[in-house]
Short mmCIF file of C-alpha atoms and ligand atoms in Angstrom, two decimals:
data_model
loop_
_atom_site.label_atom_id
_atom_site.label_comp_id
_atom_site.label_asym_id
_atom_site.label_seq_id
_atom_site.Cartn_x
_atom_site.Cartn_y
_atom_site.Cartn_z
CA MET A 1365 -17.64 28.85 1.27
CA THR A 1366 -17.51 25.82 3.77
CA TYR A 1367 -17.46 22.52 2.34
CA ASP A 1368 -19.20 19.49 4.18
CA MET A 1369 -15.99 17.63 3.80
CA ILE A 1370 -12.49 17.98 2.91
CA ILE A 1371 -10.65 14.82 1.86
CA VAL A 1372 -6.73 15.16 1.92
CA GLY A 1373 -5.22 12.41 -0.32
CA GLY A 1374 -6.49 11.06 -3.76
CA GLY A 1375 -5.12 7.66 -3.55
CA PRO A 1376 -7.33 4.62 -3.45
CA ALA A 1377 -8.79 5.65 0.11
CA GLY A 1378 -9.47 9.13 -0.99
CA ALA A 1379 -10.66 8.50 -4.38
CA THR A 1380 -13.22 5.61 -3.03
CA LEU A 1381 -14.57 7.66 -0.29
CA ALA A 1382 -14.90 10.67 -2.72
CA ARG A 1383 -17.14 8.39 -5.01
CA LEU A 1384 -19.33 6.91 -2.15
CA ALA A 1385 -19.74 9.93 0.44
CA PRO A 1386 -23.01 11.46 0.14
CA ARG A 1387 -23.82 13.12 -3.05
CA SER A 1388 -25.87 15.69 -1.50
CA TRP A 1389 -22.26 17.15 0.25
CA ARG A 1390 -20.04 19.43 -1.58
CA ILE A 1391 -16.66 17.98 -0.97
CA LEU A 1392 -13.39 19.37 -1.64
CA LEU A 1393 -10.54 16.72 -2.58
CA LEU A 1394 -6.77 17.76 -2.11
CA ALA A 1395 -5.66 15.18 -4.66
CA GLY A 1396 -1.67 15.94 -4.22
CA THR A 1397 0.40 16.75 -7.29
CA GLY A 1398 0.46 13.58 -9.28
CA ARG A 1399 3.66 12.27 -7.74
CA ASP A 1400 3.36 8.53 -8.42
CA LYS A 1401 3.14 6.64 -5.23
CA PRO A 1402 6.09 3.98 -5.03
CA CYS A 1403 3.96 0.62 -5.00
CA GLY A 1404 4.26 -3.04 -6.42
CA GLY A 1405 1.30 -2.37 -8.04
CA LEU A 1406 -0.41 -5.81 -7.25
CA LEU A 1407 -3.93 -6.24 -6.88
CA ALA A 1408 -4.44 -9.25 -4.21
CA PRO A 1409 -7.54 -11.11 -3.91
CA ASP A 1410 -8.94 -8.92 -0.91
CA ALA A 1411 -8.50 -5.83 -3.33
CA GLN A 1412 -10.11 -7.92 -6.16
CA LYS A 1413 -13.10 -8.52 -3.81
CA ALA A 1414 -13.37 -4.87 -2.75
CA LEU A 1415 -13.49 -3.99 -6.62
CA ALA A 1416 -16.00 -6.97 -7.02
CA ARG A 1417 -18.34 -5.76 -3.98
CA PHE A 1418 -18.17 -2.03 -5.76
CA ASP A 1419 -19.22 -3.62 -8.97
CA LEU A 1420 -16.36 -2.07 -10.77
CA THR A 1421 -14.39 -3.88 -13.42
CA LEU A 1422 -11.01 -3.03 -14.47
CA PRO A 1423 -10.10 -1.55 -17.63
CA LYS A 1424 -7.50 -3.15 -19.94
CA ARG A 1425 -5.62 0.07 -20.02
CA ILE A 1426 -4.67 -0.28 -16.43
CA LEU A 1427 -3.18 -3.57 -16.77
CA VAL A 1428 0.55 -4.47 -17.26
CA ASP A 1429 2.74 -7.07 -18.82
CA PRO A 1430 3.06 -9.72 -17.57
CA GLN A 1431 0.35 -11.28 -15.47
CA ILE A 1432 1.78 -13.77 -12.84
CA PHE A 1433 0.85 -16.94 -11.24
CA ALA A 1434 3.84 -17.62 -8.73
CA VAL A 1435 5.89 -15.85 -6.36
CA ARG A 1436 9.45 -17.10 -6.03
CA THR A 1437 10.39 -16.63 -2.38
CA ILE A 1438 13.95 -16.19 -1.75
CA ASP A 1439 15.99 -16.15 1.41
CA LEU A 1440 19.17 -14.55 0.58
CA ALA A 1441 20.84 -15.57 3.99
CA ALA A 1442 19.68 -19.23 3.76
CA ARG A 1443 20.31 -19.31 -0.12
CA ARG A 1444 17.12 -20.96 -0.35
CA GLN A 1445 14.01 -20.52 -2.62
CA ARG A 1446 10.56 -21.77 -3.04
CA TYR A 1447 7.53 -21.00 -5.39
CA TYR A 1448 4.14 -20.52 -4.21
CA GLN A 1449 0.99 -19.89 -6.12
CA ARG A 1450 -0.79 -16.48 -5.94
CA MET A 1451 -3.54 -14.73 -7.56
CA TYR A 1452 -2.45 -11.35 -8.25
CA ILE A 1453 -3.64 -8.78 -10.86
CA ASN A 1454 -0.57 -6.71 -12.16
CA VAL A 1455 -1.61 -3.22 -12.67
CA ASP A 1456 -0.31 0.30 -13.31
CA ARG A 1457 -0.45 2.15 -9.94
CA ALA A 1458 -0.55 5.23 -11.34
CA LYS A 1459 -3.24 4.45 -13.90
CA PHE A 1460 -5.29 2.54 -11.21
CA ASP A 1461 -5.20 5.66 -8.94
CA ARG A 1462 -6.39 7.93 -11.70
CA TRP A 1463 -9.19 5.49 -12.73
CA LEU A 1464 -10.49 5.60 -9.24
CA LEU A 1465 -10.30 9.47 -9.40
CA GLU A 1466 -12.12 9.82 -12.44
CA MET A 1467 -14.95 8.31 -10.92
CA ALA A 1468 -15.52 11.22 -8.38
CA PRO A 1469 -19.18 12.42 -8.96
CA GLU A 1470 -19.95 16.07 -9.87
CA ASN A 1471 -20.33 17.19 -5.97
CA VAL A 1472 -16.65 16.65 -5.51
CA THR A 1473 -14.22 19.22 -6.65
CA VAL A 1474 -10.74 17.62 -7.12
CA LEU A 1475 -7.64 20.00 -6.90
CA PRO A 1476 -4.43 18.89 -7.90
CA VAL A 1477 -2.39 20.48 -4.84
CA ARG A 1478 -0.42 19.36 -1.92
CA CYS A 1479 -2.08 20.35 1.38
CA ALA A 1480 0.51 22.40 3.31
CA ALA A 1481 -1.43 22.42 6.90
CA VAL A 1482 -4.80 21.52 8.49
CA ALA A 1483 -5.84 22.90 11.80
CA ARG A 1484 -9.43 22.96 13.66
CA GLN A 1485 -11.13 26.20 13.18
CA GLY A 1486 -14.31 26.98 15.11
CA GLU A 1487 -16.77 23.90 14.60
CA GLY A 1488 -14.98 22.75 11.59
CA PHE A 1489 -11.31 22.46 9.78
CA ALA A 1490 -9.02 24.86 7.69
CA ALA A 1491 -7.09 23.25 5.13
CA VAL A 1492 -4.05 25.37 3.51
CA TRP A 1493 -2.12 24.97 0.28
CA ALA A 1494 0.07 26.84 -1.82
CA GLY A 1495 -2.21 29.55 -3.12
CA GLY A 1496 -5.38 28.65 -1.64
CA GLN A 1497 -7.14 27.55 1.67
CA ALA A 1498 -10.58 26.23 2.62
CA ALA A 1499 -12.96 25.58 5.31
CA GLY A 1500 -14.86 22.32 6.15
CA ALA A 1501 -17.48 20.72 8.61
CA ARG A 1502 -15.23 17.66 8.55
CA LEU A 1503 -11.76 16.57 7.41
CA VAL A 1504 -10.64 13.29 6.39
CA GLY A 1505 -7.00 12.18 6.17
CA ALA A 1506 -6.54 9.98 3.17
CA ASP A 1507 -2.95 10.78 2.81
CA GLY A 1508 -0.94 7.68 3.30
CA ALA A 1509 1.57 6.36 5.53
CA SER A 1510 3.06 9.90 6.13
CA SER A 1511 -0.14 11.35 6.72
CA LEU A 1512 -0.20 15.34 7.49
CA VAL A 1513 -3.93 15.31 8.93
CA ARG A 1514 -2.83 12.13 11.20
CA ALA A 1515 0.13 14.18 12.53
CA ALA A 1516 -1.37 17.62 12.92
CA LEU A 1517 -4.57 16.26 14.78
CA PHE A 1518 -3.64 13.03 16.64
CA GLY A 1519 0.26 12.86 16.76
CA PRO A 1520 2.77 10.57 15.33
CA ALA A 1521 1.81 7.08 13.97
CA LYS A 1522 2.20 4.60 17.15
CA THR A 1523 3.47 1.76 14.71
CA ARG A 1524 6.39 0.26 13.23
CA ARG A 1525 7.61 2.71 10.34
CA TYR A 1526 9.98 1.54 7.61
CA THR A 1527 11.36 3.46 4.76
CA ALA A 1528 10.38 1.57 1.14
CA ILE A 1529 12.62 2.16 -1.32
CA GLN A 1530 12.31 1.08 -5.17
CA GLN A 1531 14.43 1.27 -8.48
CA TRP A 1532 13.46 0.52 -11.94
CA PHE A 1533 15.85 -0.97 -14.50
CA PRO A 1534 15.35 -1.66 -18.13
CA LEU A 1535 13.99 -5.43 -18.51
CA GLN A 1536 16.71 -6.37 -21.08
CA ALA A 1537 18.86 -7.70 -18.14
CA VAL A 1538 16.45 -10.19 -16.52
CA ASP A 1539 13.83 -12.43 -17.39
CA PRO A 1540 10.45 -11.78 -15.97
CA PHE A 1541 9.79 -13.06 -12.67
CA TYR A 1542 7.66 -12.07 -9.50
CA SER A 1543 9.65 -12.67 -6.05
CA CYS A 1544 9.42 -12.05 -2.41
CA VAL A 1545 12.94 -11.50 -0.89
CA PHE A 1546 13.97 -12.12 2.66
CA ASP A 1547 17.37 -11.01 3.80
CA SER A 1548 18.05 -11.07 7.72
CA VAL A 1549 21.54 -9.48 7.23
CA THR A 1550 20.11 -6.42 5.66
CA SER A 1551 16.53 -6.02 6.85
CA PRO A 1552 13.69 -7.33 9.30
CA CYS A 1553 11.37 -7.01 6.51
CA CYS A 1554 10.72 -8.03 3.04
CA SER A 1555 11.94 -6.90 -0.47
CA TRP A 1556 10.07 -7.61 -3.61
CA SER A 1557 10.88 -7.82 -7.46
CA ILE A 1558 8.21 -7.27 -10.23
CA CYS A 1559 8.21 -6.56 -14.02
CA LYS A 1560 5.96 -3.81 -15.57
CA ASP A 1561 5.77 -3.79 -19.20
CA ASP A 1562 9.57 -3.09 -20.23
CA HIS A 1563 10.82 -2.68 -16.67
CA PHE A 1564 12.02 -4.91 -13.66
CA ILE A 1565 11.28 -3.11 -10.46
CA PHE A 1566 13.46 -4.19 -7.33
CA GLY A 1567 12.03 -2.82 -3.99
CA GLY A 1568 12.01 -3.60 -0.37
CA ALA A 1569 11.26 -2.08 3.10
CA PHE A 1570 14.21 -1.08 5.53
CA PRO A 1571 14.55 0.35 8.97
CA GLN A 1572 14.59 4.20 8.56
CA LYS A 1573 18.47 4.61 9.84
CA ASN A 1574 21.00 4.05 6.76
CA CYS A 1575 17.98 2.69 4.96
CA ARG A 1576 19.75 3.48 1.33
CA ALA A 1577 22.99 1.65 2.45
CA ALA A 1578 21.01 -1.32 3.39
CA PHE A 1579 18.99 -1.43 0.24
CA GLU A 1580 22.45 -1.27 -1.86
CA ALA A 1581 23.76 -4.00 0.13
CA GLN A 1582 20.70 -6.17 -0.32
CA LYS A 1583 20.84 -5.57 -4.01
CA GLU A 1584 24.22 -6.62 -4.30
CA ARG A 1585 23.52 -9.72 -2.23
CA LEU A 1586 20.48 -10.25 -4.88
CA GLU A 1587 22.63 -9.97 -7.71
CA ASP A 1588 25.06 -12.33 -6.20
CA TYR A 1589 22.22 -14.77 -5.67
CA LEU A 1590 20.72 -14.59 -9.18
CA GLY A 1591 24.20 -14.46 -10.86
CA LEU A 1592 23.44 -11.34 -12.90
CA SER A 1593 23.49 -7.37 -12.77
CA LEU A 1594 20.62 -5.43 -12.45
CA GLY A 1595 22.18 -2.77 -14.51
CA THR A 1596 21.66 0.82 -14.02
CA PRO A 1597 18.28 1.97 -12.50
CA GLU A 1598 16.17 4.62 -14.60
CA ARG A 1599 14.30 5.86 -11.52
CA THR A 1600 14.92 5.50 -7.77
CA GLU A 1601 11.70 6.02 -5.40
CA ALA A 1602 10.94 5.99 -1.85
CA CYS A 1603 8.37 6.45 0.94
CA GLN A 1604 7.49 5.47 4.23
CA VAL A 1605 5.49 2.11 4.93
CA LEU A 1606 3.46 1.03 8.19
CA ARG A 1607 3.25 -2.10 9.97
CA PRO A 1608 0.43 -2.34 12.30
CA SER A 1609 1.14 -4.54 15.38
CA ARG A 1610 -1.34 -3.63 18.24
CA PRO A 1611 -4.65 -1.78 18.54
CA ALA A 1612 -2.77 1.47 18.97
CA SER A 1613 -1.26 1.26 15.50
CA PHE A 1614 -4.69 2.15 14.19
CA CYS A 1615 -6.21 5.82 14.45
CA MET A 1616 -9.57 6.17 12.69
CA GLY A 1617 -10.14 9.64 13.91
CA GLY A 1618 -11.75 12.11 16.30
CA GLY A 1619 -13.66 15.13 16.86
CA GLY A 1620 -15.06 15.49 13.23
CA ALA A 1621 -11.91 14.38 11.75
CA TYR A 1622 -11.51 10.77 10.28
CA LEU A 1623 -8.54 8.70 8.96
CA VAL A 1624 -8.70 6.32 6.13
CA GLY A 1625 -6.52 3.58 4.35
CA GLU A 1626 -2.70 3.98 5.51
CA ALA A 1627 -3.16 7.27 7.16
CA ALA A 1628 -5.36 5.26 9.77
CA GLY A 1629 -2.60 2.42 9.83
CA LEU A 1630 -4.64 0.07 7.84
CA ILE A 1631 -2.11 -2.30 6.05
CA SER A 1632 -1.04 -5.92 6.26
CA PRO A 1633 1.99 -6.24 8.73
CA SER A 1634 2.61 -9.44 6.93
CA SER A 1635 2.49 -8.65 2.82
CA LEU A 1636 2.43 -4.98 3.39
CA GLU A 1637 -0.62 -5.17 1.00
CA GLY A 1638 -2.78 -2.17 1.81
CA ILE A 1639 -4.86 -1.26 -1.48
CA SER A 1640 -7.81 -3.57 -0.21
CA SER A 1641 -7.72 -1.90 3.36
CA ALA A 1642 -7.69 1.69 2.02
CA MET A 1643 -11.14 0.94 -0.32
CA ASN A 1644 -12.70 -1.00 2.33
CA SER A 1645 -11.98 1.58 5.23
CA ALA A 1646 -12.98 4.27 2.79
CA ARG A 1647 -16.48 2.37 2.17
CA ALA A 1648 -17.04 1.96 5.80
CA LEU A 1649 -16.50 5.79 6.38
CA ALA A 1650 -18.70 6.55 3.43
CA GLU A 1651 -21.79 4.29 4.93
CA SER A 1652 -20.91 5.88 8.60
CA LEU A 1653 -20.94 9.40 7.39
CA LEU A 1654 -24.55 10.01 7.73
CA ASP A 1655 -24.91 8.19 11.24
CA ARG A 1656 -25.86 9.99 14.24
CA ARG A 1657 -22.34 9.06 15.86
CA PRO A 1658 -20.31 8.65 12.50
CA LEU A 1659 -17.20 8.05 14.19
CA THR A 1660 -18.68 5.14 16.47
CA ALA A 1661 -20.09 3.64 13.19
CA TYR A 1662 -17.08 4.01 11.39
CA ARG A 1663 -15.10 2.15 14.09
CA ARG A 1664 -17.70 -0.59 14.50
CA ARG A 1665 -17.46 -1.08 10.66
CA THR A 1666 -13.72 -1.45 10.58
CA ALA A 1667 -13.40 -3.69 13.72
CA ALA A 1668 -13.40 -6.76 11.71
CA LEU A 1669 -10.79 -5.34 9.24
CA ARG A 1670 -8.41 -4.03 11.95
CA ALA A 1671 -8.78 -7.41 13.71
CA ARG A 1672 -8.18 -9.41 10.53
CA LEU A 1673 -4.86 -6.90 10.07
CA LEU A 1674 -3.57 -7.68 13.65
CA ALA A 1675 -4.09 -11.21 13.35
CA LYS A 1676 -1.99 -11.42 10.47
CA ASN A 1677 1.00 -10.64 12.92
CA LEU A 1678 0.70 -14.38 14.14
CA LYS A 1679 1.79 -15.35 10.49
CA CYS A 1680 4.84 -12.82 10.72
CA PRO A 1681 7.18 -14.92 12.74
CA PHE A 1682 7.03 -17.85 10.04
CA MET A 1683 7.98 -15.51 7.25
CA TYR A 1684 10.23 -12.96 9.32
CA GLU A 1685 12.22 -14.93 11.72
CA PRO A 1686 15.15 -16.68 10.00
CA HIS A 1687 15.10 -19.97 11.84
CA LEU A 1688 11.06 -20.63 11.18
CA ARG A 1689 11.40 -19.20 7.93
CA ARG A 1690 14.07 -21.51 6.98
CA LEU A 1691 12.05 -24.27 8.36
CA VAL A 1692 8.93 -23.35 6.25
CA LEU A 1693 11.22 -23.12 3.19
CA TRP A 1694 12.63 -26.52 3.96
CA SER A 1695 9.51 -28.08 4.57
CA GLY A 1696 8.10 -26.85 1.17
CA LEU A 1697 4.56 -26.62 2.80
CA THR A 1698 2.38 -25.29 0.38
CA SER A 1699 4.84 -24.34 -2.41
CA ILE A 1700 4.74 -25.83 -5.77
CA ALA A 1701 7.00 -27.33 -8.11
CA VAL A 1702 8.01 -25.42 -11.11
CA ASP A 1703 9.58 -26.86 -14.47
CA GLY A 1704 13.06 -25.80 -15.01
CA GLU A 1705 13.27 -24.02 -11.73
CA ARG A 1706 15.93 -21.51 -11.69
C1 FAD B 2068 6.84 0.13 -2.04
C2 FAD B 2068 5.44 -0.35 -1.62
C3 FAD B 2068 4.80 -1.44 -2.47
C4 FAD B 2068 3.54 -1.69 -2.20
N1 FAD B 2068 3.15 -2.63 -2.85
C5 FAD B 2068 1.74 -2.99 -2.75
C6 FAD B 2068 0.96 -3.73 -3.77
O1 FAD B 2068 1.39 -4.22 -4.69
N2 FAD B 2068 -0.05 -3.87 -3.40
C7 FAD B 2068 -0.88 -3.59 -2.32
O2 FAD B 2068 -2.40 -3.61 -2.12
N3 FAD B 2068 -0.27 -2.72 -1.50
C8 FAD B 2068 1.00 -2.16 -1.50
N4 FAD B 2068 1.69 -1.38 -0.85
C9 FAD B 2068 0.69 -0.55 0.02
C10 FAD B 2068 -0.41 0.45 -0.57
O3 FAD B 2068 0.60 1.04 -1.65
C11 FAD B 2068 -0.79 1.06 0.40
O4 FAD B 2068 -1.42 0.71 1.35
C12 FAD B 2068 -1.66 2.10 -0.16
O5 FAD B 2068 -1.68 2.69 -1.64
C13 FAD B 2068 -2.89 2.77 0.79
O6 FAD B 2068 -3.82 3.54 0.35
P1 FAD B 2068 -4.13 4.92 0.38
O7 FAD B 2068 -5.06 5.35 -0.33
O8 FAD B 2068 -4.37 4.86 1.99
O9 FAD B 2068 -2.77 6.05 0.65
P2 FAD B 2068 -1.73 6.31 -0.51
O10 FAD B 2068 -1.73 5.46 -1.68
O11 FAD B 2068 -0.35 6.41 0.03
O12 FAD B 2068 -2.47 7.52 -1.29
C14 FAD B 2068 -2.20 8.75 -0.90
C15 FAD B 2068 -2.23 10.10 -1.48
O13 FAD B 2068 -2.27 11.31 -0.62
C16 FAD B 2068 -1.39 12.08 -1.37
N5 FAD B 2068 -0.64 12.92 -0.53
C17 FAD B 2068 0.19 12.91 0.84
N6 FAD B 2068 0.05 13.87 1.06
C18 FAD B 2068 -0.59 14.82 0.62
C19 FAD B 2068 -0.90 16.24 1.18
N7 FAD B 2068 -0.32 16.61 2.11
N8 FAD B 2068 -1.66 17.00 0.44
C20 FAD B 2068 -2.53 16.38 -0.49
N9 FAD B 2068 -2.27 14.99 -0.93
C21 FAD B 2068 -1.25 14.41 -0.37
C22 FAD B 2068 -0.53 11.04 -2.20
O14 FAD B 2068 0.30 11.98 -3.08
C23 FAD B 2068 -1.10 10.12 -2.61
O15 FAD B 2068 -1.82 10.41 -3.71
C24 FAD B 2068 2.81 -1.06 -0.86
C25 FAD B 2068 3.45 0.08 -0.40
C26 FAD B 2068 4.90 0.40 -0.58
C27 FAD B 2068 5.30 1.42 0.14
#
């Protein structure tokens, strides 16, 4: 049997597309093998707005403790910090993904398998996994930063690529707080800490070469700055993360194949926030699939999103260039005073 569409990847992009794609189509969703995606699991205002536009309300079981109202921004090299108000919702990322996937309608067959290869086959596509294969008239890569579909059909992503590493610690060593950490000595990108129920998570994005050594060095510098030990990690996880910087960083597809979410390169280069772009691009593709020229329609519907993401590069020097960042932190512009500041 040939499916009307095969979607590779069951994250926010793949699950949203499966939910919104034409109900008359037979759709196969290869959702991966359930390995949790390393993520801060924070729903930023843009992601909240996307859920609002879908008329979706978040079940309580997806939330984690605590909810946060401020981010403590720390420059380790300058040993300076400020607090900024932020409106995030703190969620269990794995539960969030499962919740989105549970909404797939009956015309979608969800298989918990990892796609091993894709290729063009006649007018359509073939997808192969351990123990099975399928043919589809259309193929969608919703398989994240290391997209197999993008690599197989369109070549490597033309964008900056980092390795994100996160460790989970028992909470007892640290009081809960949410932070964004910069350290020009160990990474040109950013790091973060966040609490989820009884765990403290510290993670960051690092250049791929020697990423683990840079992560460990930065962790030590953070412990020194905070004056405490994070303890022994219970879990270490890693994945790739993209940072688009120019129009060619994005690839929306071609020849009957499409890319959505981070597979298409759609993620904020300043905050690395990507859940909203994943859901919004999936919605844009779903609305374009029945168009006479679906790819043109999809490109048009995502033009503003791509422009917005590229515009965020203008903010980057003030966050990532050490001298400008010091100036911003020194000025205290838009920061808030916090009682009993640590
Ligand atoms: C460490 C880290 C922290 C982050 N924190 C935040 C945050 O707090 N808030 C935020 O908005 N964004 C955050 N992001 C970005 C965000 O996680 C991604 O941009 C977003 O998840 C992209 O959604 P997606 O559906 O496009 O891809 P993903 O969420 O990556 O989903 C891809 C899915 O495809 C599956 N898959 C991959 N390969 C295959 C295959 N071959 N076969 C089948 N399935 C496959 C994977 O298992 C996964 O389920 C963070 C990113 C990183 C790396």
